[in-house]
Amino acid sequence: MATTDTSTTTDDALLSMTDVTSGYGNTTVLHDVNISVREGEIGCLIGPNGSGKSTLMKSIYGFADVQSGTVQFRGEEITGRSPQENLAGGMSYVLQDASVFPRMSVHENMLMGGYVFDDDDRAAERAEELYDEFPILGDIRGQKAGTLSGGQRRLLELARALMVDPDVMMLDEPSIGLEPRFIDDVFERIEQLNDLGTTILLVEQNAEKGLSVADRGFVLASGEIKFTGSGTELLNNEEVGRLYLGG
C-alpha cells in the first residue's frame, strides 16, 4: 500500500505536475504523474534505473513532450514552455551528464550561465558574488574546466546554475560519478543553498542520501509515482526499504 501525503496541494505548491503523461515523440514514459513541492522545500525523486526520473525532470523543463496533464510554477501553467523561457523565468536545471565547457575557463563557464542577462557587466558581477559562496571556484577561475576533478566540475555546474538566482533548482543525479568524499561536499552545498531560500527538486541514485536531506520524497517506478511522503517517512517505510533502498 503506497503512502499518501496530502499536505501539499497544487494550490500551495511552488512547482507541481498534475496528471502528466509524457515522453518523447510517440514513446510514452510517464503515466498520470502527480507531484508538488512547496517553496523552500527539497524534493527528492528516487527509483530504479529506467523508471522515468530524468524524463520527469525534462518534462518540467521543456526537454520532453508532455502529452497530457499540466505543469505549474508559481501558480502559472508552464506546460511545454521552452528551456530558455524556464531559465529566464526563475528555474535552473543541472543535467545528469557533465555539462561544463571543457575548453573554457571556470570563469567563462560561469559567464555562460548568465547569458540570459544580455549584460556582460551584470553577469560578471553575479559571478563575483558566487565566488564568495564557492571560494574554491574563485581560486581556480582561470583554469580550464576540462582539467577539474569530478567534484570541482559538479560545484561549477551548481554555481553556474545559480547565476540566474533561480527560485527552483533542478538537479539530476548530483552525486553520480563522484568519489564518496565529494558526495558529502555536494550534499552539504545543496542543503546550504536550500537554507538560503532556493527550492530544490533532485533525482538521486543514492536513495538514502537523497531522502535524508529531503522534505518531500517521491518513489517512481515504471513511469508511475508509487510512494509519496516526507523523506523521513519514506526512509522508515518497510516496503520502500525492501524494494528501493536495498534493505
PDB file of C-alpha atoms in Angstrom:
ATOM      1  CA  MET A   1       0.000   0.000   0.000  1.00  0.00           C
ATOM      2  CA  ALA A   2       1.566   3.293  -1.070  1.00  0.00           C
ATOM      3  CA  THR A   3       1.919   6.053   1.466  1.00  0.00           C
ATOM      4  CA  THR A   4      -0.089   9.129   0.576  1.00  0.00           C
ATOM      5  CA  ASP A   5       0.853  12.627   1.669  1.00  0.00           C
ATOM      6  CA  THR A   6      -1.880  15.158   1.004  1.00  0.00           C
ATOM      7  CA  SER A   7      -0.370  18.046   2.959  1.00  0.00           C
ATOM      8  CA  THR A   8       0.749  19.806  -0.196  1.00  0.00           C
ATOM      9  CA  THR A   9      -1.713  20.522  -2.998  1.00  0.00           C
ATOM     10  CA  THR A  10      -1.182  22.262  -6.293  1.00  0.00           C
ATOM     11  CA  ASP A  11      -2.789  25.334  -4.688  1.00  0.00           C
ATOM     12  CA  ASP A  12       0.081  25.863  -2.228  1.00  0.00           C
ATOM     13  CA  ALA A  13       2.894  24.355  -4.299  1.00  0.00           C
ATOM     14  CA  LEU A  14       5.623  26.376  -5.949  1.00  0.00           C
ATOM     15  CA  LEU A  15       6.135  23.635  -8.556  1.00  0.00           C
ATOM     16  CA  SER A  16       3.683  20.885  -9.459  1.00  0.00           C
ATOM     17  CA  MET A  17       2.713  18.299 -12.049  1.00  0.00           C
ATOM     18  CA  THR A  18      -0.906  17.203 -12.345  1.00  0.00           C
ATOM     19  CA  ASP A  19      -1.873  14.007 -14.207  1.00  0.00           C
ATOM     20  CA  VAL A  20       1.142  14.328 -16.503  1.00  0.00           C
ATOM     21  CA  THR A  21       1.699  11.742 -19.201  1.00  0.00           C
ATOM     22  CA  SER A  22       4.843  12.432 -21.202  1.00  0.00           C
ATOM     23  CA  GLY A  23       7.720  11.007 -23.187  1.00  0.00           C
ATOM     24  CA  TYR A  24       9.497  11.540 -26.479  1.00  0.00           C
ATOM     25  CA  GLY A  25       7.622  11.605 -29.766  1.00  0.00           C
ATOM     26  CA  ASN A  26       5.403   8.520 -29.886  1.00  0.00           C
ATOM     27  CA  THR A  27       7.110   6.915 -26.866  1.00  0.00           C
ATOM     28  CA  THR A  28       5.333   7.351 -23.535  1.00  0.00           C
ATOM     29  CA  VAL A  29       7.479   7.167 -20.389  1.00  0.00           C
ATOM     30  CA  LEU A  30       5.430   8.786 -17.604  1.00  0.00           C
ATOM     31  CA  HIS A  31       1.820   7.914 -16.822  1.00  0.00           C
ATOM     32  CA  ASP A  32      -0.521  10.233 -14.879  1.00  0.00           C
ATOM     33  CA  VAL A  33       2.190  11.628 -12.616  1.00  0.00           C
ATOM     34  CA  ASN A  34       1.308  13.968  -9.747  1.00  0.00           C
ATOM     35  CA  ILE A  35       3.956  15.690  -7.647  1.00  0.00           C
ATOM     36  CA  SER A  36       4.163  19.006  -5.815  1.00  0.00           C
ATOM     37  CA  VAL A  37       6.901  20.865  -3.971  1.00  0.00           C
ATOM     38  CA  ARG A  38       6.391  23.886  -1.745  1.00  0.00           C
ATOM     39  CA  GLU A  39       8.571  26.972  -1.760  1.00  0.00           C
ATOM     40  CA  GLY A  40      11.672  26.410   0.353  1.00  0.00           C
ATOM     41  CA  GLU A  41      11.485  22.617   0.264  1.00  0.00           C
ATOM     42  CA  ILE A  42      13.877  19.976  -1.027  1.00  0.00           C
ATOM     43  CA  GLY A  43      12.027  17.364  -3.074  1.00  0.00           C
ATOM     44  CA  CYS A  44      13.771  14.111  -3.987  1.00  0.00           C
ATOM     45  CA  LEU A  45      12.867  11.589  -6.667  1.00  0.00           C
ATOM     46  CA  ILE A  46      14.151   8.039  -6.266  1.00  0.00           C
ATOM     47  CA  GLY A  47      13.506   4.815  -8.142  1.00  0.00           C
ATOM     48  CA  PRO A  48      15.184   2.124 -10.219  1.00  0.00           C
ATOM     49  CA  ASN A  49      17.083   2.846 -13.423  1.00  0.00           C
ATOM     50  CA  GLY A  50      14.710   3.355 -16.333  1.00  0.00           C
ATOM     51  CA  SER A  51      11.786   4.348 -14.127  1.00  0.00           C
ATOM     52  CA  GLY A  52      11.437   7.778 -15.767  1.00  0.00           C
ATOM     53  CA  LYS A  53      13.086  10.049 -13.207  1.00  0.00           C
ATOM     54  CA  SER A  54      15.084  12.068 -15.736  1.00  0.00           C
ATOM     55  CA  THR A  55      12.077  12.213 -18.057  1.00  0.00           C
ATOM     56  CA  LEU A  56      10.039  13.722 -15.228  1.00  0.00           C
ATOM     57  CA  MET A  57      12.612  16.476 -14.797  1.00  0.00           C
ATOM     58  CA  LYS A  58      12.803  17.048 -18.537  1.00  0.00           C
ATOM     59  CA  SER A  59       9.006  17.212 -18.759  1.00  0.00           C
ATOM     60  CA  ILE A  60       9.022  20.085 -16.287  1.00  0.00           C
ATOM     61  CA  TYR A  61      11.829  21.940 -18.019  1.00  0.00           C
ATOM     62  CA  GLY A  62      10.725  21.524 -21.624  1.00  0.00           C
ATOM     63  CA  PHE A  63      13.119  18.852 -22.881  1.00  0.00           C
ATOM     64  CA  ALA A  64      10.438  16.134 -23.099  1.00  0.00           C
ATOM     65  CA  ASP A  65       6.980  16.098 -24.669  1.00  0.00           C
ATOM     66  CA  VAL A  66       4.016  16.465 -22.282  1.00  0.00           C
ATOM     67  CA  GLN A  67       1.181  14.574 -23.934  1.00  0.00           C
ATOM     68  CA  SER A  68      -1.473  15.355 -21.318  1.00  0.00           C
ATOM     69  CA  GLY A  69      -1.748  16.938 -17.896  1.00  0.00           C
ATOM     70  CA  THR A  70      -0.281  20.207 -16.633  1.00  0.00           C
ATOM     71  CA  VAL A  71       2.928  21.578 -15.156  1.00  0.00           C
ATOM     72  CA  GLN A  72       2.617  24.658 -12.938  1.00  0.00           C
ATOM     73  CA  PHE A  73       5.179  27.045 -11.491  1.00  0.00           C
ATOM     74  CA  ARG A  74       4.163  29.801  -9.062  1.00  0.00           C
ATOM     75  CA  GLY A  75       0.518  29.044  -9.897  1.00  0.00           C
ATOM     76  CA  GLU A  76       1.065  29.611 -13.626  1.00  0.00           C
ATOM     77  CA  GLU A  77       0.781  26.818 -16.163  1.00  0.00           C
ATOM     78  CA  ILE A  78       4.116  26.291 -17.920  1.00  0.00           C
ATOM     79  CA  THR A  79       3.334  23.041 -19.741  1.00  0.00           C
ATOM     80  CA  GLY A  80       5.512  22.849 -22.852  1.00  0.00           C
ATOM     81  CA  ARG A  81       7.397  26.067 -22.106  1.00  0.00           C
ATOM     82  CA  SER A  82      10.886  26.089 -23.626  1.00  0.00           C
ATOM     83  CA  PRO A  83      14.030  25.571 -21.512  1.00  0.00           C
ATOM     84  CA  GLN A  84      15.149  29.112 -22.374  1.00  0.00           C
ATOM     85  CA  GLU A  85      11.857  30.534 -21.090  1.00  0.00           C
ATOM     86  CA  ASN A  86      12.095  28.456 -17.927  1.00  0.00           C
ATOM     87  CA  LEU A  87      15.643  29.628 -17.272  1.00  0.00           C
ATOM     88  CA  ALA A  88      14.653  33.258 -17.727  1.00  0.00           C
ATOM     89  CA  GLY A  89      11.575  32.639 -15.565  1.00  0.00           C
ATOM     90  CA  GLY A  90      13.455  31.550 -12.462  1.00  0.00           C
ATOM     91  CA  MET A  91      14.238  27.860 -12.957  1.00  0.00           C
ATOM     92  CA  SER A  92      17.626  26.244 -13.464  1.00  0.00           C
ATOM     93  CA  TYR A  93      18.481  22.648 -14.366  1.00  0.00           C
ATOM     94  CA  VAL A  94      21.741  20.785 -13.792  1.00  0.00           C
ATOM     95  CA  LEU A  95      21.766  17.800 -16.122  1.00  0.00           C
ATOM     96  CA  GLN A  96      22.938  14.338 -15.159  1.00  0.00           C
ATOM     97  CA  ASP A  97      25.654  14.328 -17.807  1.00  0.00           C
ATOM     98  CA  ALA A  98      28.693  16.564 -17.419  1.00  0.00           C
ATOM     99  CA  SER A  99      27.727  19.926 -18.891  1.00  0.00           C
ATOM    100  CA  VAL A 100      30.804  22.103 -18.433  1.00  0.00           C
ATOM    101  CA  PHE A 101      32.556  23.508 -21.474  1.00  0.00           C
ATOM    102  CA  PRO A 102      35.955  21.802 -21.103  1.00  0.00           C
ATOM    103  CA  ARG A 103      37.973  24.195 -23.263  1.00  0.00           C
ATOM    104  CA  MET A 104      36.615  27.258 -21.497  1.00  0.00           C
ATOM    105  CA  SER A 105      37.921  28.532 -18.175  1.00  0.00           C
ATOM    106  CA  VAL A 106      35.930  28.250 -14.984  1.00  0.00           C
ATOM    107  CA  HIS A 107      35.093  31.941 -15.268  1.00  0.00           C
ATOM    108  CA  GLU A 108      33.969  31.650 -18.887  1.00  0.00           C
ATOM    109  CA  ASN A 109      31.725  28.751 -17.872  1.00  0.00           C
ATOM    110  CA  MET A 110      30.227  30.899 -15.142  1.00  0.00           C
ATOM    111  CA  LEU A 111      29.509  33.731 -17.558  1.00  0.00           C
ATOM    112  CA  MET A 112      27.723  31.271 -19.861  1.00  0.00           C
ATOM    113  CA  GLY A 113      25.279  30.672 -17.025  1.00  0.00           C
ATOM    114  CA  GLY A 114      24.356  34.355 -17.130  1.00  0.00           C
ATOM    115  CA  TYR A 115      23.797  34.692 -20.852  1.00  0.00           C
ATOM    116  CA  VAL A 116      20.082  35.373 -20.321  1.00  0.00           C
ATOM    117  CA  PHE A 117      21.031  38.720 -18.737  1.00  0.00           C
ATOM    118  CA  ASP A 118      22.291  40.019 -22.090  1.00  0.00           C
ATOM    119  CA  ASP A 119      24.507  42.223 -19.914  1.00  0.00           C
ATOM    120  CA  ASP A 120      28.175  41.310 -19.532  1.00  0.00           C
ATOM    121  CA  ASP A 121      28.699  43.579 -16.529  1.00  0.00           C
ATOM    122  CA  ARG A 122      25.742  42.112 -14.673  1.00  0.00           C
ATOM    123  CA  ALA A 123      26.924  38.562 -15.409  1.00  0.00           C
ATOM    124  CA  ALA A 124      30.454  39.368 -14.203  1.00  0.00           C
ATOM    125  CA  GLU A 125      29.077  40.939 -11.022  1.00  0.00           C
ATOM    126  CA  ARG A 126      26.917  37.882 -10.310  1.00  0.00           C
ATOM    127  CA  ALA A 127      29.899  35.584 -10.890  1.00  0.00           C
ATOM    128  CA  GLU A 128      31.896  37.516  -8.289  1.00  0.00           C
ATOM    129  CA  GLU A 129      29.061  37.100  -5.792  1.00  0.00           C
ATOM    130  CA  LEU A 130      29.125  33.350  -6.371  1.00  0.00           C
ATOM    131  CA  TYR A 131      32.890  33.139  -5.963  1.00  0.00           C
ATOM    132  CA  ASP A 132      32.271  34.409  -2.443  1.00  0.00           C
ATOM    133  CA  GLU A 133      29.915  31.455  -1.944  1.00  0.00           C
ATOM    134  CA  PHE A 134      32.208  28.991  -3.765  1.00  0.00           C
ATOM    135  CA  PRO A 135      35.730  30.214  -2.900  1.00  0.00           C
ATOM    136  CA  ILE A 136      37.361  27.128  -4.392  1.00  0.00           C
ATOM    137  CA  LEU A 137      35.988  28.202  -7.796  1.00  0.00           C
ATOM    138  CA  GLY A 138      37.241  31.747  -7.316  1.00  0.00           C
ATOM    139  CA  ASP A 139      40.713  30.376  -6.664  1.00  0.00           C
ATOM    140  CA  ILE A 140      40.714  28.423  -9.963  1.00  0.00           C
ATOM    141  CA  ARG A 141      38.668  30.802 -12.096  1.00  0.00           C
ATOM    142  CA  GLY A 142      41.341  30.894 -14.815  1.00  0.00           C
ATOM    143  CA  GLN A 143      41.717  27.120 -15.023  1.00  0.00           C
ATOM    144  CA  LYS A 144      40.281  25.169 -17.961  1.00  0.00           C
ATOM    145  CA  ALA A 145      37.129  23.356 -16.898  1.00  0.00           C
ATOM    146  CA  GLY A 146      38.284  20.177 -18.603  1.00  0.00           C
ATOM    147  CA  THR A 147      41.123  19.847 -16.089  1.00  0.00           C
ATOM    148  CA  LEU A 148      38.887  19.916 -12.993  1.00  0.00           C
ATOM    149  CA  SER A 149      38.204  16.948 -10.740  1.00  0.00           C
ATOM    150  CA  GLY A 150      34.710  15.418 -10.744  1.00  0.00           C
ATOM    151  CA  GLY A 151      33.835  17.197  -7.526  1.00  0.00           C
ATOM    152  CA  GLN A 152      35.068  20.541  -8.818  1.00  0.00           C
ATOM    153  CA  ARG A 153      33.102  20.124 -12.052  1.00  0.00           C
ATOM    154  CA  ARG A 154      29.924  19.410 -10.098  1.00  0.00           C
ATOM    155  CA  LEU A 155      30.450  22.503  -7.948  1.00  0.00           C
ATOM    156  CA  LEU A 156      30.982  24.546 -11.108  1.00  0.00           C
ATOM    157  CA  GLU A 157      27.717  23.207 -12.539  1.00  0.00           C
ATOM    158  CA  LEU A 158      25.889  24.094  -9.318  1.00  0.00           C
ATOM    159  CA  ALA A 159      27.388  27.585  -9.189  1.00  0.00           C
ATOM    160  CA  ARG A 160      26.708  28.242 -12.872  1.00  0.00           C
ATOM    161  CA  ALA A 161      23.070  27.215 -12.383  1.00  0.00           C
ATOM    162  CA  LEU A 162      22.850  29.844  -9.633  1.00  0.00           C
ATOM    163  CA  MET A 163      23.896  32.657 -11.969  1.00  0.00           C
ATOM    164  CA  VAL A 164      20.230  33.480 -12.638  1.00  0.00           C
ATOM    165  CA  ASP A 165      19.423  33.394  -8.885  1.00  0.00           C
ATOM    166  CA  PRO A 166      16.699  30.781  -9.519  1.00  0.00           C
ATOM    167  CA  ASP A 167      13.621  30.190  -7.380  1.00  0.00           C
ATOM    168  CA  VAL A 168      13.864  26.482  -8.216  1.00  0.00           C
ATOM    169  CA  MET A 169      16.990  24.475  -8.934  1.00  0.00           C
ATOM    170  CA  MET A 170      16.546  21.047 -10.529  1.00  0.00           C
ATOM    171  CA  LEU A 171      19.424  18.602 -10.057  1.00  0.00           C
ATOM    172  CA  ASP A 172      19.612  15.304 -11.939  1.00  0.00           C
ATOM    173  CA  GLU A 173      21.841  12.804 -10.093  1.00  0.00           C
ATOM    174  CA  PRO A 174      24.160  15.339  -8.394  1.00  0.00           C
ATOM    175  CA  SER A 175      26.302  12.581  -6.846  1.00  0.00           C
ATOM    176  CA  ILE A 176      26.746  10.430  -9.936  1.00  0.00           C
ATOM    177  CA  GLY A 177      30.351   9.508 -10.692  1.00  0.00           C
ATOM    178  CA  LEU A 178      31.728  11.271  -7.624  1.00  0.00           C
ATOM    179  CA  GLU A 179      34.109   9.849  -5.049  1.00  0.00           C
ATOM    180  CA  PRO A 180      32.467   9.405  -1.612  1.00  0.00           C
ATOM    181  CA  ARG A 181      34.356  12.367  -0.119  1.00  0.00           C
ATOM    182  CA  PHE A 182      32.925  14.674  -2.789  1.00  0.00           C
ATOM    183  CA  ILE A 183      29.357  13.363  -2.358  1.00  0.00           C
ATOM    184  CA  ASP A 184      29.166  14.722   1.179  1.00  0.00           C
ATOM    185  CA  ASP A 185      30.509  18.079  -0.029  1.00  0.00           C
ATOM    186  CA  VAL A 186      27.893  18.309  -2.770  1.00  0.00           C
ATOM    187  CA  PHE A 187      25.018  17.467  -0.415  1.00  0.00           C
ATOM    188  CA  GLU A 188      26.265  19.950   2.171  1.00  0.00           C
ATOM    189  CA  ARG A 189      26.214  22.583  -0.555  1.00  0.00           C
ATOM    190  CA  ILE A 190      22.680  21.555  -1.605  1.00  0.00           C
ATOM    191  CA  GLU A 191      21.472  21.992   1.975  1.00  0.00           C
ATOM    192  CA  GLN A 192      23.225  25.365   2.226  1.00  0.00           C
ATOM    193  CA  LEU A 193      21.556  26.568  -0.966  1.00  0.00           C
ATOM    194  CA  ASN A 194      18.206  25.450   0.384  1.00  0.00           C
ATOM    195  CA  ASP A 195      18.871  27.266   3.674  1.00  0.00           C
ATOM    196  CA  LEU A 196      19.440  30.422   1.617  1.00  0.00           C
ATOM    197  CA  GLY A 197      15.962  30.067   0.114  1.00  0.00           C
ATOM    198  CA  THR A 198      16.412  28.030  -3.067  1.00  0.00           C
ATOM    199  CA  THR A 199      13.725  25.399  -3.616  1.00  0.00           C
ATOM    200  CA  ILE A 200      15.316  22.205  -4.916  1.00  0.00           C
ATOM    201  CA  LEU A 201      14.000  19.193  -6.822  1.00  0.00           C
ATOM    202  CA  LEU A 202      16.573  16.467  -7.274  1.00  0.00           C
ATOM    203  CA  VAL A 203      16.873  12.981  -8.701  1.00  0.00           C
ATOM    204  CA  GLU A 204      19.298  10.861  -6.726  1.00  0.00           C
ATOM    205  CA  GLN A 205      20.676   7.358  -7.289  1.00  0.00           C
ATOM    206  CA  ASN A 206      21.865   7.256  -3.666  1.00  0.00           C
ATOM    207  CA  ALA A 207      18.310   6.995  -2.361  1.00  0.00           C
ATOM    208  CA  GLU A 208      19.146   7.083   1.339  1.00  0.00           C
ATOM    209  CA  LYS A 209      21.351  10.137   0.888  1.00  0.00           C
ATOM    210  CA  GLY A 210      18.745  11.951  -1.156  1.00  0.00           C
ATOM    211  CA  LEU A 211      15.840  11.193   1.177  1.00  0.00           C
ATOM    212  CA  SER A 212      17.911  12.124   4.227  1.00  0.00           C
ATOM    213  CA  VAL A 213      18.008  15.775   3.093  1.00  0.00           C
ATOM    214  CA  ALA A 214      14.516  15.866   1.536  1.00  0.00           C
ATOM    215  CA  ASP A 215      11.412  17.489   2.966  1.00  0.00           C
ATOM    216  CA  ARG A 216       9.359  15.579   0.425  1.00  0.00           C
ATOM    217  CA  GLY A 217      10.140  12.340  -1.384  1.00  0.00           C
ATOM    218  CA  PHE A 218       8.673  10.562  -4.387  1.00  0.00           C
ATOM    219  CA  VAL A 219       9.290   6.969  -5.483  1.00  0.00           C
ATOM    220  CA  LEU A 220       8.944   6.482  -9.224  1.00  0.00           C
ATOM    221  CA  ALA A 221       8.745   3.049 -10.870  1.00  0.00           C
ATOM    222  CA  SER A 222       7.657   2.087 -14.387  1.00  0.00           C
ATOM    223  CA  GLY A 223       6.725   5.694 -15.093  1.00  0.00           C
ATOM    224  CA  GLU A 224       4.332   5.988 -12.147  1.00  0.00           C
ATOM    225  CA  ILE A 225       4.551   7.507  -8.667  1.00  0.00           C
ATOM    226  CA  LYS A 226       4.352   4.557  -6.253  1.00  0.00           C
ATOM    227  CA  PHE A 227       5.011   6.292  -2.941  1.00  0.00           C
ATOM    228  CA  THR A 228       4.882   9.881  -1.696  1.00  0.00           C
ATOM    229  CA  GLY A 229       5.771  11.201   1.739  1.00  0.00           C
ATOM    230  CA  SER A 230       8.316  13.121   3.723  1.00  0.00           C
ATOM    231  CA  GLY A 231      11.917  11.985   3.333  1.00  0.00           C
ATOM    232  CA  THR A 232      11.811  10.511   6.842  1.00  0.00           C
ATOM    233  CA  GLU A 233       8.542   8.668   6.181  1.00  0.00           C
ATOM    234  CA  LEU A 234       9.941   7.020   3.085  1.00  0.00           C
ATOM    235  CA  LEU A 235      13.212   6.101   4.800  1.00  0.00           C
ATOM    236  CA  ASN A 236      11.210   4.415   7.554  1.00  0.00           C
ATOM    237  CA  ASN A 237       8.719   2.693   5.225  1.00  0.00           C
ATOM    238  CA  GLU A 238       9.473  -1.048   5.226  1.00  0.00           C
ATOM    239  CA  GLU A 239       8.127  -1.619   1.716  1.00  0.00           C
ATOM    240  CA  VAL A 240      10.122   1.282   0.278  1.00  0.00           C
ATOM    241  CA  GLY A 241      13.200  -0.003   2.100  1.00  0.00           C
ATOM    242  CA  ARG A 242      12.746  -3.525   0.774  1.00  0.00           C
ATOM    243  CA  LEU A 243      12.011  -2.526  -2.798  1.00  0.00           C
ATOM    244  CA  TYR A 244      14.134   0.565  -3.326  1.00  0.00           C
ATOM    245  CA  LEU A 245      16.653   1.029  -0.511  1.00  0.00           C
ATOM    246  CA  GLY A 246      18.177  -2.421  -0.531  1.00  0.00           C
ATOM    247  CA  GLY A 247      17.066  -3.390   2.931  1.00  0.00           C
TER     248      GLY A 247
END
